[in-house]
Coordinates of C-alpha atoms and ligand atoms in Angstrom, one line a residue:
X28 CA 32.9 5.7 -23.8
X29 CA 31.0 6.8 -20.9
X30 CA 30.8 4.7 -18.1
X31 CA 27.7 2.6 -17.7
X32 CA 26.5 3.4 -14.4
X33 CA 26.5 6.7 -16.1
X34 CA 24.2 5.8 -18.7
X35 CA 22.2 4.4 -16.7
X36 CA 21.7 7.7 -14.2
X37 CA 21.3 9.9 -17.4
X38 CA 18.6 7.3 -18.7
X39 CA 16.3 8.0 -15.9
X40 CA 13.3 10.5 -17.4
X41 CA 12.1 12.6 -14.9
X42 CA 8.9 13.3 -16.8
X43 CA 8.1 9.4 -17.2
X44 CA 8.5 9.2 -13.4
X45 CA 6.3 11.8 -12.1
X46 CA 3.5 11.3 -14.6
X47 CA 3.8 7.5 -13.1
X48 CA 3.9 9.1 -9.5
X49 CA 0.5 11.1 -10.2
X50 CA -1.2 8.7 -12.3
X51 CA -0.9 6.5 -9.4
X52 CA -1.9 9.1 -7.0
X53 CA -5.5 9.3 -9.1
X54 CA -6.2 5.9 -7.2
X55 CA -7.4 6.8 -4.1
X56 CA -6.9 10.6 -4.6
X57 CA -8.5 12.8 -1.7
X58 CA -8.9 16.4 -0.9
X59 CA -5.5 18.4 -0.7
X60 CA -3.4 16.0 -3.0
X61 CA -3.7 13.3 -0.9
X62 CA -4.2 9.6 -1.2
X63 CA -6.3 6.9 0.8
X64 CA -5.3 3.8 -0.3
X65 CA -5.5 1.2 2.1
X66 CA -3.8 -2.6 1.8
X67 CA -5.6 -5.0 -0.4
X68 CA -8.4 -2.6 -1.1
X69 CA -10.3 -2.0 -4.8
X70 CA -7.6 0.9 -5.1
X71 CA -4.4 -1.0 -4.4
X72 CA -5.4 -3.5 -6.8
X73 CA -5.9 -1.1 -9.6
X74 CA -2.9 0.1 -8.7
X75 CA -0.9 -3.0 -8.5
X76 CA -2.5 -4.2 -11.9
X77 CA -1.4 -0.5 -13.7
X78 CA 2.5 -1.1 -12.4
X79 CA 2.0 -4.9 -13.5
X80 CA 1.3 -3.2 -17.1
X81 CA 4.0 -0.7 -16.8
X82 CA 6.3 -3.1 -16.0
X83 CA 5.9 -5.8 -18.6
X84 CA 5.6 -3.0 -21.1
X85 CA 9.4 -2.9 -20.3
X86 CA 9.8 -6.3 -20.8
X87 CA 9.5 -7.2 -16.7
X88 CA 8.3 -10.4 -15.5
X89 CA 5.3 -10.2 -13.0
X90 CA 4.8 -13.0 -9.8
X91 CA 3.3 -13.0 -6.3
X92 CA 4.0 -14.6 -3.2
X93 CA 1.6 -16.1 -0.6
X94 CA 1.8 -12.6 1.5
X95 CA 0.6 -10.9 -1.9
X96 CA 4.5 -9.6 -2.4
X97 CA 4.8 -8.2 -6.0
X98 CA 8.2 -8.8 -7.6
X99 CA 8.8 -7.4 -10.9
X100 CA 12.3 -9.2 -12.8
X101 CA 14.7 -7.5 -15.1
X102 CA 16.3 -10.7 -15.8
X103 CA 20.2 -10.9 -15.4
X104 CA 22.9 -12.1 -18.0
X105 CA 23.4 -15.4 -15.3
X106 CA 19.5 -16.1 -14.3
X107 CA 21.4 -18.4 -11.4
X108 CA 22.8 -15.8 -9.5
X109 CA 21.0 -14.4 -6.6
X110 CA 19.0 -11.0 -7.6
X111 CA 19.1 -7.7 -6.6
X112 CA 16.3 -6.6 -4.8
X113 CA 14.9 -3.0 -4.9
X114 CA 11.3 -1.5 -3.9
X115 CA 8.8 -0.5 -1.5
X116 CA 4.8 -0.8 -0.9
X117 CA 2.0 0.7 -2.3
X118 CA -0.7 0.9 0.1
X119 CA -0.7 4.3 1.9
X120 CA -2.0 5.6 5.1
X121 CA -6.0 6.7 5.3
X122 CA -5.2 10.5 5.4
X123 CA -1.4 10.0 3.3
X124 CA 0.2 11.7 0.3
X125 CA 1.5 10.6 -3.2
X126 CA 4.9 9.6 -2.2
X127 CA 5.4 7.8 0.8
X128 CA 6.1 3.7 -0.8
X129 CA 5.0 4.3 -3.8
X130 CA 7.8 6.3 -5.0
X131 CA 10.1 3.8 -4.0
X132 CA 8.1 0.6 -6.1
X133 CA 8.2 3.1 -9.4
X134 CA 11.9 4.4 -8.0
X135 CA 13.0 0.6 -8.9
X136 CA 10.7 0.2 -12.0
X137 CA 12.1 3.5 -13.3
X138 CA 15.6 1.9 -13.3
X139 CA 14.7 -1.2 -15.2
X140 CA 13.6 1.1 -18.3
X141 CA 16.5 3.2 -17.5
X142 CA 19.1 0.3 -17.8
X143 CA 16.1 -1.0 -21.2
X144 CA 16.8 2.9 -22.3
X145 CA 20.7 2.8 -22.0
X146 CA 20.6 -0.4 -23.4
X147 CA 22.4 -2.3 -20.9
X148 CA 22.5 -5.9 -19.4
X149 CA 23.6 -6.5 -15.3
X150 CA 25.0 -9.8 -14.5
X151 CA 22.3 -10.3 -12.1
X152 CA 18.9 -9.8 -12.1
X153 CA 17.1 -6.8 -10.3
X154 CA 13.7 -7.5 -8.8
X155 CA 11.3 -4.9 -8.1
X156 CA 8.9 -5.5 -4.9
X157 CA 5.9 -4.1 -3.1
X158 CA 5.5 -5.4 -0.4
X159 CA 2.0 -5.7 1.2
X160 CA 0.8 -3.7 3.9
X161 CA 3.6 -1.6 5.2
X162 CA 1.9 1.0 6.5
X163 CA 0.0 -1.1 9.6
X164 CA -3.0 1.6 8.7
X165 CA -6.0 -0.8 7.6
X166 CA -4.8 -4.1 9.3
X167 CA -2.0 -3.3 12.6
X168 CA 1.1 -3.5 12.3
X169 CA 2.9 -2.7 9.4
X170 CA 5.3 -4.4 7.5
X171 CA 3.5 -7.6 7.6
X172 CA 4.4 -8.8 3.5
X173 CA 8.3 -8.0 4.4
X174 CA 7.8 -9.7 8.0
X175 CA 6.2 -12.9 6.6
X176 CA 8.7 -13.1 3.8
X177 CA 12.1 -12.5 5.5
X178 CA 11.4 -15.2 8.2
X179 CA 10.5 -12.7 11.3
X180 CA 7.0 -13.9 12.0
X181 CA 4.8 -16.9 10.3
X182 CA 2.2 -15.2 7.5
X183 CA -0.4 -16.8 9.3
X184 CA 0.4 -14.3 12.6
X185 CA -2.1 -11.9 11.3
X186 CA -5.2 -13.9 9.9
X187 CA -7.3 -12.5 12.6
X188 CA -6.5 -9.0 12.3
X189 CA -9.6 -6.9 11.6
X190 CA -9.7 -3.7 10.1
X191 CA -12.4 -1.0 11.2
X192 CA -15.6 -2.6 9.3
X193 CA -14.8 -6.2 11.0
X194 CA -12.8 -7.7 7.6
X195 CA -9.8 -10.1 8.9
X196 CA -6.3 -9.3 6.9
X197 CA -6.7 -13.5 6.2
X198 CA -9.7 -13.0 4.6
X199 CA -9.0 -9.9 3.1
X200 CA -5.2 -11.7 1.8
X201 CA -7.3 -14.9 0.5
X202 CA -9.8 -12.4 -1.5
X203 CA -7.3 -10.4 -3.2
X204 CA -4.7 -13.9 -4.3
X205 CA -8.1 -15.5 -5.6
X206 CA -8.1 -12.3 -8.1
X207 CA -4.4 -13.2 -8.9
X208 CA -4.4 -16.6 -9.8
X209 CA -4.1 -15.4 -13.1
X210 CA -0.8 -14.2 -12.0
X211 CA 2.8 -16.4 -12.2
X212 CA 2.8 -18.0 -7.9
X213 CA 6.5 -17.9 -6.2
X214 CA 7.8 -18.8 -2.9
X215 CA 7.5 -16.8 0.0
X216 CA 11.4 -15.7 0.7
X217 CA 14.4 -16.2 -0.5
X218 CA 18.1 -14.9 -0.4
X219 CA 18.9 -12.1 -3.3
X220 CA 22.3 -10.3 -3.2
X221 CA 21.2 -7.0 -1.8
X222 CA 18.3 -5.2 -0.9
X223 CA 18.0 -0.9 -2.0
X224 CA 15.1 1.2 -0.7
X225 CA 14.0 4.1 -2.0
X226 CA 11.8 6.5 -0.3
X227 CA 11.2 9.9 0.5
X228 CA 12.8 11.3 4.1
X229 CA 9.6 12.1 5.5
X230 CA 11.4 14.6 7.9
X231 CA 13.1 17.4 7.4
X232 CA 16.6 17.0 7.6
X233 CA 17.1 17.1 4.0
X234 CA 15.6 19.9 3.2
X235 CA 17.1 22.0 6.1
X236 CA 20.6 21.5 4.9
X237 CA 19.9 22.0 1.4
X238 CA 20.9 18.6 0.2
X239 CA 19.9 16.2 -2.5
X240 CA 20.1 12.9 -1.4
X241 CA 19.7 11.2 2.0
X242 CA 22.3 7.8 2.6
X243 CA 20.4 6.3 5.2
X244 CA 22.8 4.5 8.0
X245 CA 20.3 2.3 9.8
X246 CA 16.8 2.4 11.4
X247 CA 15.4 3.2 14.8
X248 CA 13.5 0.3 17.1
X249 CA 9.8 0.6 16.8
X250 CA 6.9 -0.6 19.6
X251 CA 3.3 -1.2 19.1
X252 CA 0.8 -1.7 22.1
X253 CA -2.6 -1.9 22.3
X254 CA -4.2 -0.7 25.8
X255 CA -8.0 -2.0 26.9
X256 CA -9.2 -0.6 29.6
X257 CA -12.0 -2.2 31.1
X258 CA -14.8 -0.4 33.3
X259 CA -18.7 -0.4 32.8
X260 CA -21.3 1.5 31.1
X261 CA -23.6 3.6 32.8
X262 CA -26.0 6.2 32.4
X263 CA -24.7 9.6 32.4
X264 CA -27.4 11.7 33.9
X265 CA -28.3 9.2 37.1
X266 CA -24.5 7.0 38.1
X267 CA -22.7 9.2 41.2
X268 CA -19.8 9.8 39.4
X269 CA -18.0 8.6 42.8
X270 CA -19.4 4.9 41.9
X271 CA -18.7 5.0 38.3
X272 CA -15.7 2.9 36.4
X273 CA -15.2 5.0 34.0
X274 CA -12.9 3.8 31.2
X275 CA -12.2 7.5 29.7
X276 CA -11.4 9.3 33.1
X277 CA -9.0 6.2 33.5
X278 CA -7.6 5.9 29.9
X279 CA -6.4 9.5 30.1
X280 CA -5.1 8.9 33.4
X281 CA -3.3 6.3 31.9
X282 CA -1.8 8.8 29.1
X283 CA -1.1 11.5 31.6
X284 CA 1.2 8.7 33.6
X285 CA 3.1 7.2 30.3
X286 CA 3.4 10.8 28.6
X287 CA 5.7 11.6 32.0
X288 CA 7.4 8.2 32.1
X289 CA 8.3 8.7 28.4
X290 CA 9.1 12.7 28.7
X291 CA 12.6 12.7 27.2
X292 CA 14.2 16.4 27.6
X293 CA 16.4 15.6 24.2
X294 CA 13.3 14.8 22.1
X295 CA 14.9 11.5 20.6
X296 CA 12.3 9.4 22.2
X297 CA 8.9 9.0 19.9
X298 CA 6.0 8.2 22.0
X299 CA 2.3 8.8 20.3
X300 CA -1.0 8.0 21.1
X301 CA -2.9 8.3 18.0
X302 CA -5.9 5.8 17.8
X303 CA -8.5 5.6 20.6
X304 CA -11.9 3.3 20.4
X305 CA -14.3 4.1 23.1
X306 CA -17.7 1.7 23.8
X307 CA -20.5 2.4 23.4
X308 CA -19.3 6.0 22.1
X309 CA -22.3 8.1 23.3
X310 CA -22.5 11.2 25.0
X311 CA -25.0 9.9 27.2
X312 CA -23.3 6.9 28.3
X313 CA -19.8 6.6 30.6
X314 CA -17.7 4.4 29.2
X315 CA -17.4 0.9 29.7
X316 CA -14.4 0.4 27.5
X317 CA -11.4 2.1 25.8
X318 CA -9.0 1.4 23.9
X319 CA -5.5 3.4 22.9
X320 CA -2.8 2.3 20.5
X321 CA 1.0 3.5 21.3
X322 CA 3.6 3.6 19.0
X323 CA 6.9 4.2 20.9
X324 CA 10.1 4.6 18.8
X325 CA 13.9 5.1 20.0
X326 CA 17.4 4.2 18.5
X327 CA 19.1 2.8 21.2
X328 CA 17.9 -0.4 22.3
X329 CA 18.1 -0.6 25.7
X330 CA 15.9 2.5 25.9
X331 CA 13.3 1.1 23.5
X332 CA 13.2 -2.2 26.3
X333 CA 13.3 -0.3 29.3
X334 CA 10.6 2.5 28.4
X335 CA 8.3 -0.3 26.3
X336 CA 8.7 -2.9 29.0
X337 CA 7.4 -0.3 31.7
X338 CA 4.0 0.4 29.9
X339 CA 2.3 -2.0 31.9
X340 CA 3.2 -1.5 35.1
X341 CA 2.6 2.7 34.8
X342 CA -1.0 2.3 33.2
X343 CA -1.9 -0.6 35.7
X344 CA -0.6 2.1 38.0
X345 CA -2.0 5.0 36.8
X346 CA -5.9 3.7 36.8
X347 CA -8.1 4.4 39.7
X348 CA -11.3 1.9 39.4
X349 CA -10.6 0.1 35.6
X350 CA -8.5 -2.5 34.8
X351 CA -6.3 -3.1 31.9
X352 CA -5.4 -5.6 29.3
X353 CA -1.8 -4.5 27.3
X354 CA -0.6 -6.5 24.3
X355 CA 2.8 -5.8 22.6
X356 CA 1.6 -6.5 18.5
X357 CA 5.0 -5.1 16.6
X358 CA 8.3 -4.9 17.3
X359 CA 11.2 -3.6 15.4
X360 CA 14.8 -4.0 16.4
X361 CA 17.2 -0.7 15.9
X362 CA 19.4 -2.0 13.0
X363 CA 21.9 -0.8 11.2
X364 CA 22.5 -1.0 7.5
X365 CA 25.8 -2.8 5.5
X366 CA 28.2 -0.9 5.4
X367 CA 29.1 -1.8 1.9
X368 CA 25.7 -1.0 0.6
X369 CA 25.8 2.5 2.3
X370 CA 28.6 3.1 0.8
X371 CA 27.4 2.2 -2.3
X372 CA 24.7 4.4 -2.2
X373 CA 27.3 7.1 -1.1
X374 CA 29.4 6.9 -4.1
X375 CA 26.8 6.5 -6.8
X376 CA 24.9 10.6 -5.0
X377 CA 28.6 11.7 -5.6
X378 CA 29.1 10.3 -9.2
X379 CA 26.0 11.7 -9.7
X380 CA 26.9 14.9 -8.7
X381 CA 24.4 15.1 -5.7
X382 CA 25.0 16.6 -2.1
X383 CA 24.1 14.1 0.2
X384 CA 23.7 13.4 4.2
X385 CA 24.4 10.0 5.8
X386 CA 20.8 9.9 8.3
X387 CA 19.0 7.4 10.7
X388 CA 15.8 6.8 9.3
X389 CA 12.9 7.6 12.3
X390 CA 10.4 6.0 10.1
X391 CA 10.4 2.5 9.9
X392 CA 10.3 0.4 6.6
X393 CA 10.8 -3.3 4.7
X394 CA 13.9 -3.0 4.7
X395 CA 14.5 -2.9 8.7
X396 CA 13.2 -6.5 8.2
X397 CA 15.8 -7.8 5.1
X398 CA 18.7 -6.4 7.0
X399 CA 18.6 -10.2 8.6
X400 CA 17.8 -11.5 5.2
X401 CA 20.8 -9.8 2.5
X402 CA 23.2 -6.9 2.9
X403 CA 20.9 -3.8 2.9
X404 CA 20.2 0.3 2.7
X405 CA 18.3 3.0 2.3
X406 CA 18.3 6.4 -0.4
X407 CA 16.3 9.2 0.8
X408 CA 15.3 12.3 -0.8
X409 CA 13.8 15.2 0.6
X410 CA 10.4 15.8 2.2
X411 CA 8.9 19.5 1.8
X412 CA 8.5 21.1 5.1
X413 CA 9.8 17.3 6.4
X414 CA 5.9 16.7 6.3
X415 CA 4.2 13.2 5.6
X416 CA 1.4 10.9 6.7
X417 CA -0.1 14.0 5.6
X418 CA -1.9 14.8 2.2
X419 CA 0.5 18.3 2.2
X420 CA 3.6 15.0 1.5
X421 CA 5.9 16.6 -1.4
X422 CA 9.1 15.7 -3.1
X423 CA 9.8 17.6 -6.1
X424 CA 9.7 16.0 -9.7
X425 CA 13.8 16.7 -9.5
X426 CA 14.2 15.0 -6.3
X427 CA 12.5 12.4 -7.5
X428 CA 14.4 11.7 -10.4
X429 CA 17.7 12.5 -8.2
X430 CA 16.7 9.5 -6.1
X431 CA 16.0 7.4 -8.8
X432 CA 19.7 8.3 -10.3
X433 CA 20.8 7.4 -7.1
X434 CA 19.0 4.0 -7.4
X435 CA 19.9 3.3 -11.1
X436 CA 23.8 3.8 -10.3
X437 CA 23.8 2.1 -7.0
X438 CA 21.5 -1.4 -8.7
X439 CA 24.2 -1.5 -11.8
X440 CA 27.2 -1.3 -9.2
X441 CA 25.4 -4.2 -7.2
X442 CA 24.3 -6.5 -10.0
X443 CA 27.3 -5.9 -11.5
Ligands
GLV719 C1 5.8 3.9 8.5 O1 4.8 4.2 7.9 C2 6.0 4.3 9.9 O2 5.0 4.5 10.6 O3 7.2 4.5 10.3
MN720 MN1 6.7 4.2 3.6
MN721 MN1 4.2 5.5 5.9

């Protein structure tokens, strides 16, 4: 007889998951393959309510949280003991492709019908997530439905964070639950056995080396700042540019001083500035306000500190009539993933028959915030060119299904 974790890799059907993948990628679909589909938008819910189908089609059981979590049950041969968790999110970045979360979410939901296919039963249950607004791309930060639920930061931290049209992520929350109250309610938290992520590599180790599958070892410490700096409008035609307080000449003096203070010769250190929000935004006007986002990444926590903990002082430096206002809004710790569960993940890519590479991941994700919550990892597969936030984002239909073997194996070895 073969073995069931065996079954249960061989049950995985390709074609079913990446006709899921690009249905999916319909809602929100933009030019060049891409996807816009921001958190708790039209599109997510269509999306949301399409996996809800999928997934009681396979005879899943649907509830929500408070934070709008999704969990999707395989129930277990002993509904007492504590589940195992697998998933992702769903909402994507304004300018994003068709795998980055998602493929994780249908990842997990193409193991359930793998294990209904191969006709087998776990001891536990497996629950399939998506959690809400990972990506930080309509409402800043990320991660906030894995944040809220794993204990890091009340729910209520974000109520009066406002996307670009002036909508709060409370309001936007209390919206999208009123639509859901059709849906089966469950506490926000809780304690499963494990916690697996699936999700594409996003860089381009993988694909370098040739390799199938990516065991991901732990997660590098993420920052997130916002910078105001504060000077006053004039007119641009009649102010001496020697009495101005201009908030551009000052913001990018700002940059100039941080982009040497982060320089790191060994290009391990992450430091962007991506989003910038001038007032009043004319040509004919000199600024009276800008704002900058950073997003400052590094492994080793005592770098992350040091380097994020000197932003202030080096833009307060760095301007010459402005002044500032910095806030810290996100912080993620390095972690490292259990051991047990990476191993895990290693022996079900060599049962499988799959080359693999134990990685960092330099992207963040949910499961940097369960590693406090349940013994935790990663499976990556690779990223074409190692490109993502980025309609261009491709895995192909057999790395797809190789992660999802991956996943299958790894879920029956931890819900026994
Ligand atoms: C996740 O999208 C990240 O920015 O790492
Ligand atoms: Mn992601
Ligand atoms: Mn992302």
């Amino acid at each position: 007889m073969i073995d069931p974790a065996a079954r249960a890799a061989d049950a995985v059907s390709e074609t079913r998951l990446w006709d899921r993948l690009m249905r999916l990628a319909q809602i929100g679909a933009i030019p060049g393959d891409g996807v816009n589909r921001p958190c708790l938008s039209p599109g997510d819910r269509e999306a949301r309510r399409l996996v809800m189908a999928w997934a009681r089609a396979a005879g899943a059981t649907v509830s929500v949280d408070a934070a709008a979590n999704l969990f999707l049950r395989r129930e277990g041969a002993d509904p007492t003991l504590a589940p195992v968790l697998t998933g992702s999110h769903m909402d994507s970045q304004p300018e994003g492709g068709r795998f980055d979360g998602i493929y994780g979410v249908l990842a997990g939901l193409e193991a359930l019908s793998a294990l209904d296919d191969a006709g087998l039963a776990t001891q536990r249950a497996i629950e399939v997530v998506a959690w809400t607004n990972e990506e930080g791309g309509r409402f800043a930060p990320g991660c906030m439905g894995s944040m809220a639920w794993s204990g890091h930061a009340p729910l209520s931290t974000w109520d009066e964070v406002a996307d670009q049209s002036g909508v709060t992520f409370g309001a936007a929350l209390a919206e999208h639950l009123a639509l859901e109250t059709d849906l089966p309610q469950r506490a926000l938290g809780g304690r499963p056995h494990a916690y697996l992520e699936a999700h594409i590599e996003q860089g381009p180790l993988l694909e370098a080396a040739g390799l199938d599958i990516g065991v991901v070892t732990g997660i590098q410490g993420s920052r997130w700042f916002s910078v105001t700096v504060n000077g006053a409008s004039a007119h641009a035609g009649t102010a001496p540019v020697g009495l101005r307080r201009d908030a551009v000449q000052d913001m990018i003096r700002a940059i100039n001083a941080l982009n040497a203070m982060m320089h790191d010769p060994a290009d391990v250190l992450r430091f962007t500035v991506a989003r910038i929000d001038v007032t009043p935004n004319t040509s004919n006007s000199v600024a009276g306000r800008a704002r900058f986002t950073i997003d400052l990444r590094h492994p080793d926590a005592a770098v992350l500190k040091q380097k994020g903990d000197a932003i202030e002082a080096v833009v307060r430096g760095a301007l010459k009539t402005c002044t500032a206002v910095i806030a810290e809004h996100f912080t993620a710790d390095p972690i490292g993933f259990d051991p047990s569960v990476v191993e895990t993940v290693a022996q079900a890519a060599a049962a499988c028959g799959f080359s693999a590479l134990r990685l960092p991941s330099g992207a963040f994700h949910d499961a940097q915030f369960l590693v406090s919550v349940c013994p935790t990892g990663m499976i990556f597969i690779p990223s074409r060119d190692g490109v993502s936030h980025n309609p261009a984002e491709y895995s192909s239909p057999r790395q797809v299904a190789a992660g999802a073997r991956v996943l299958a194996r790894s879920l029956i070895a931890l819900a026994g």
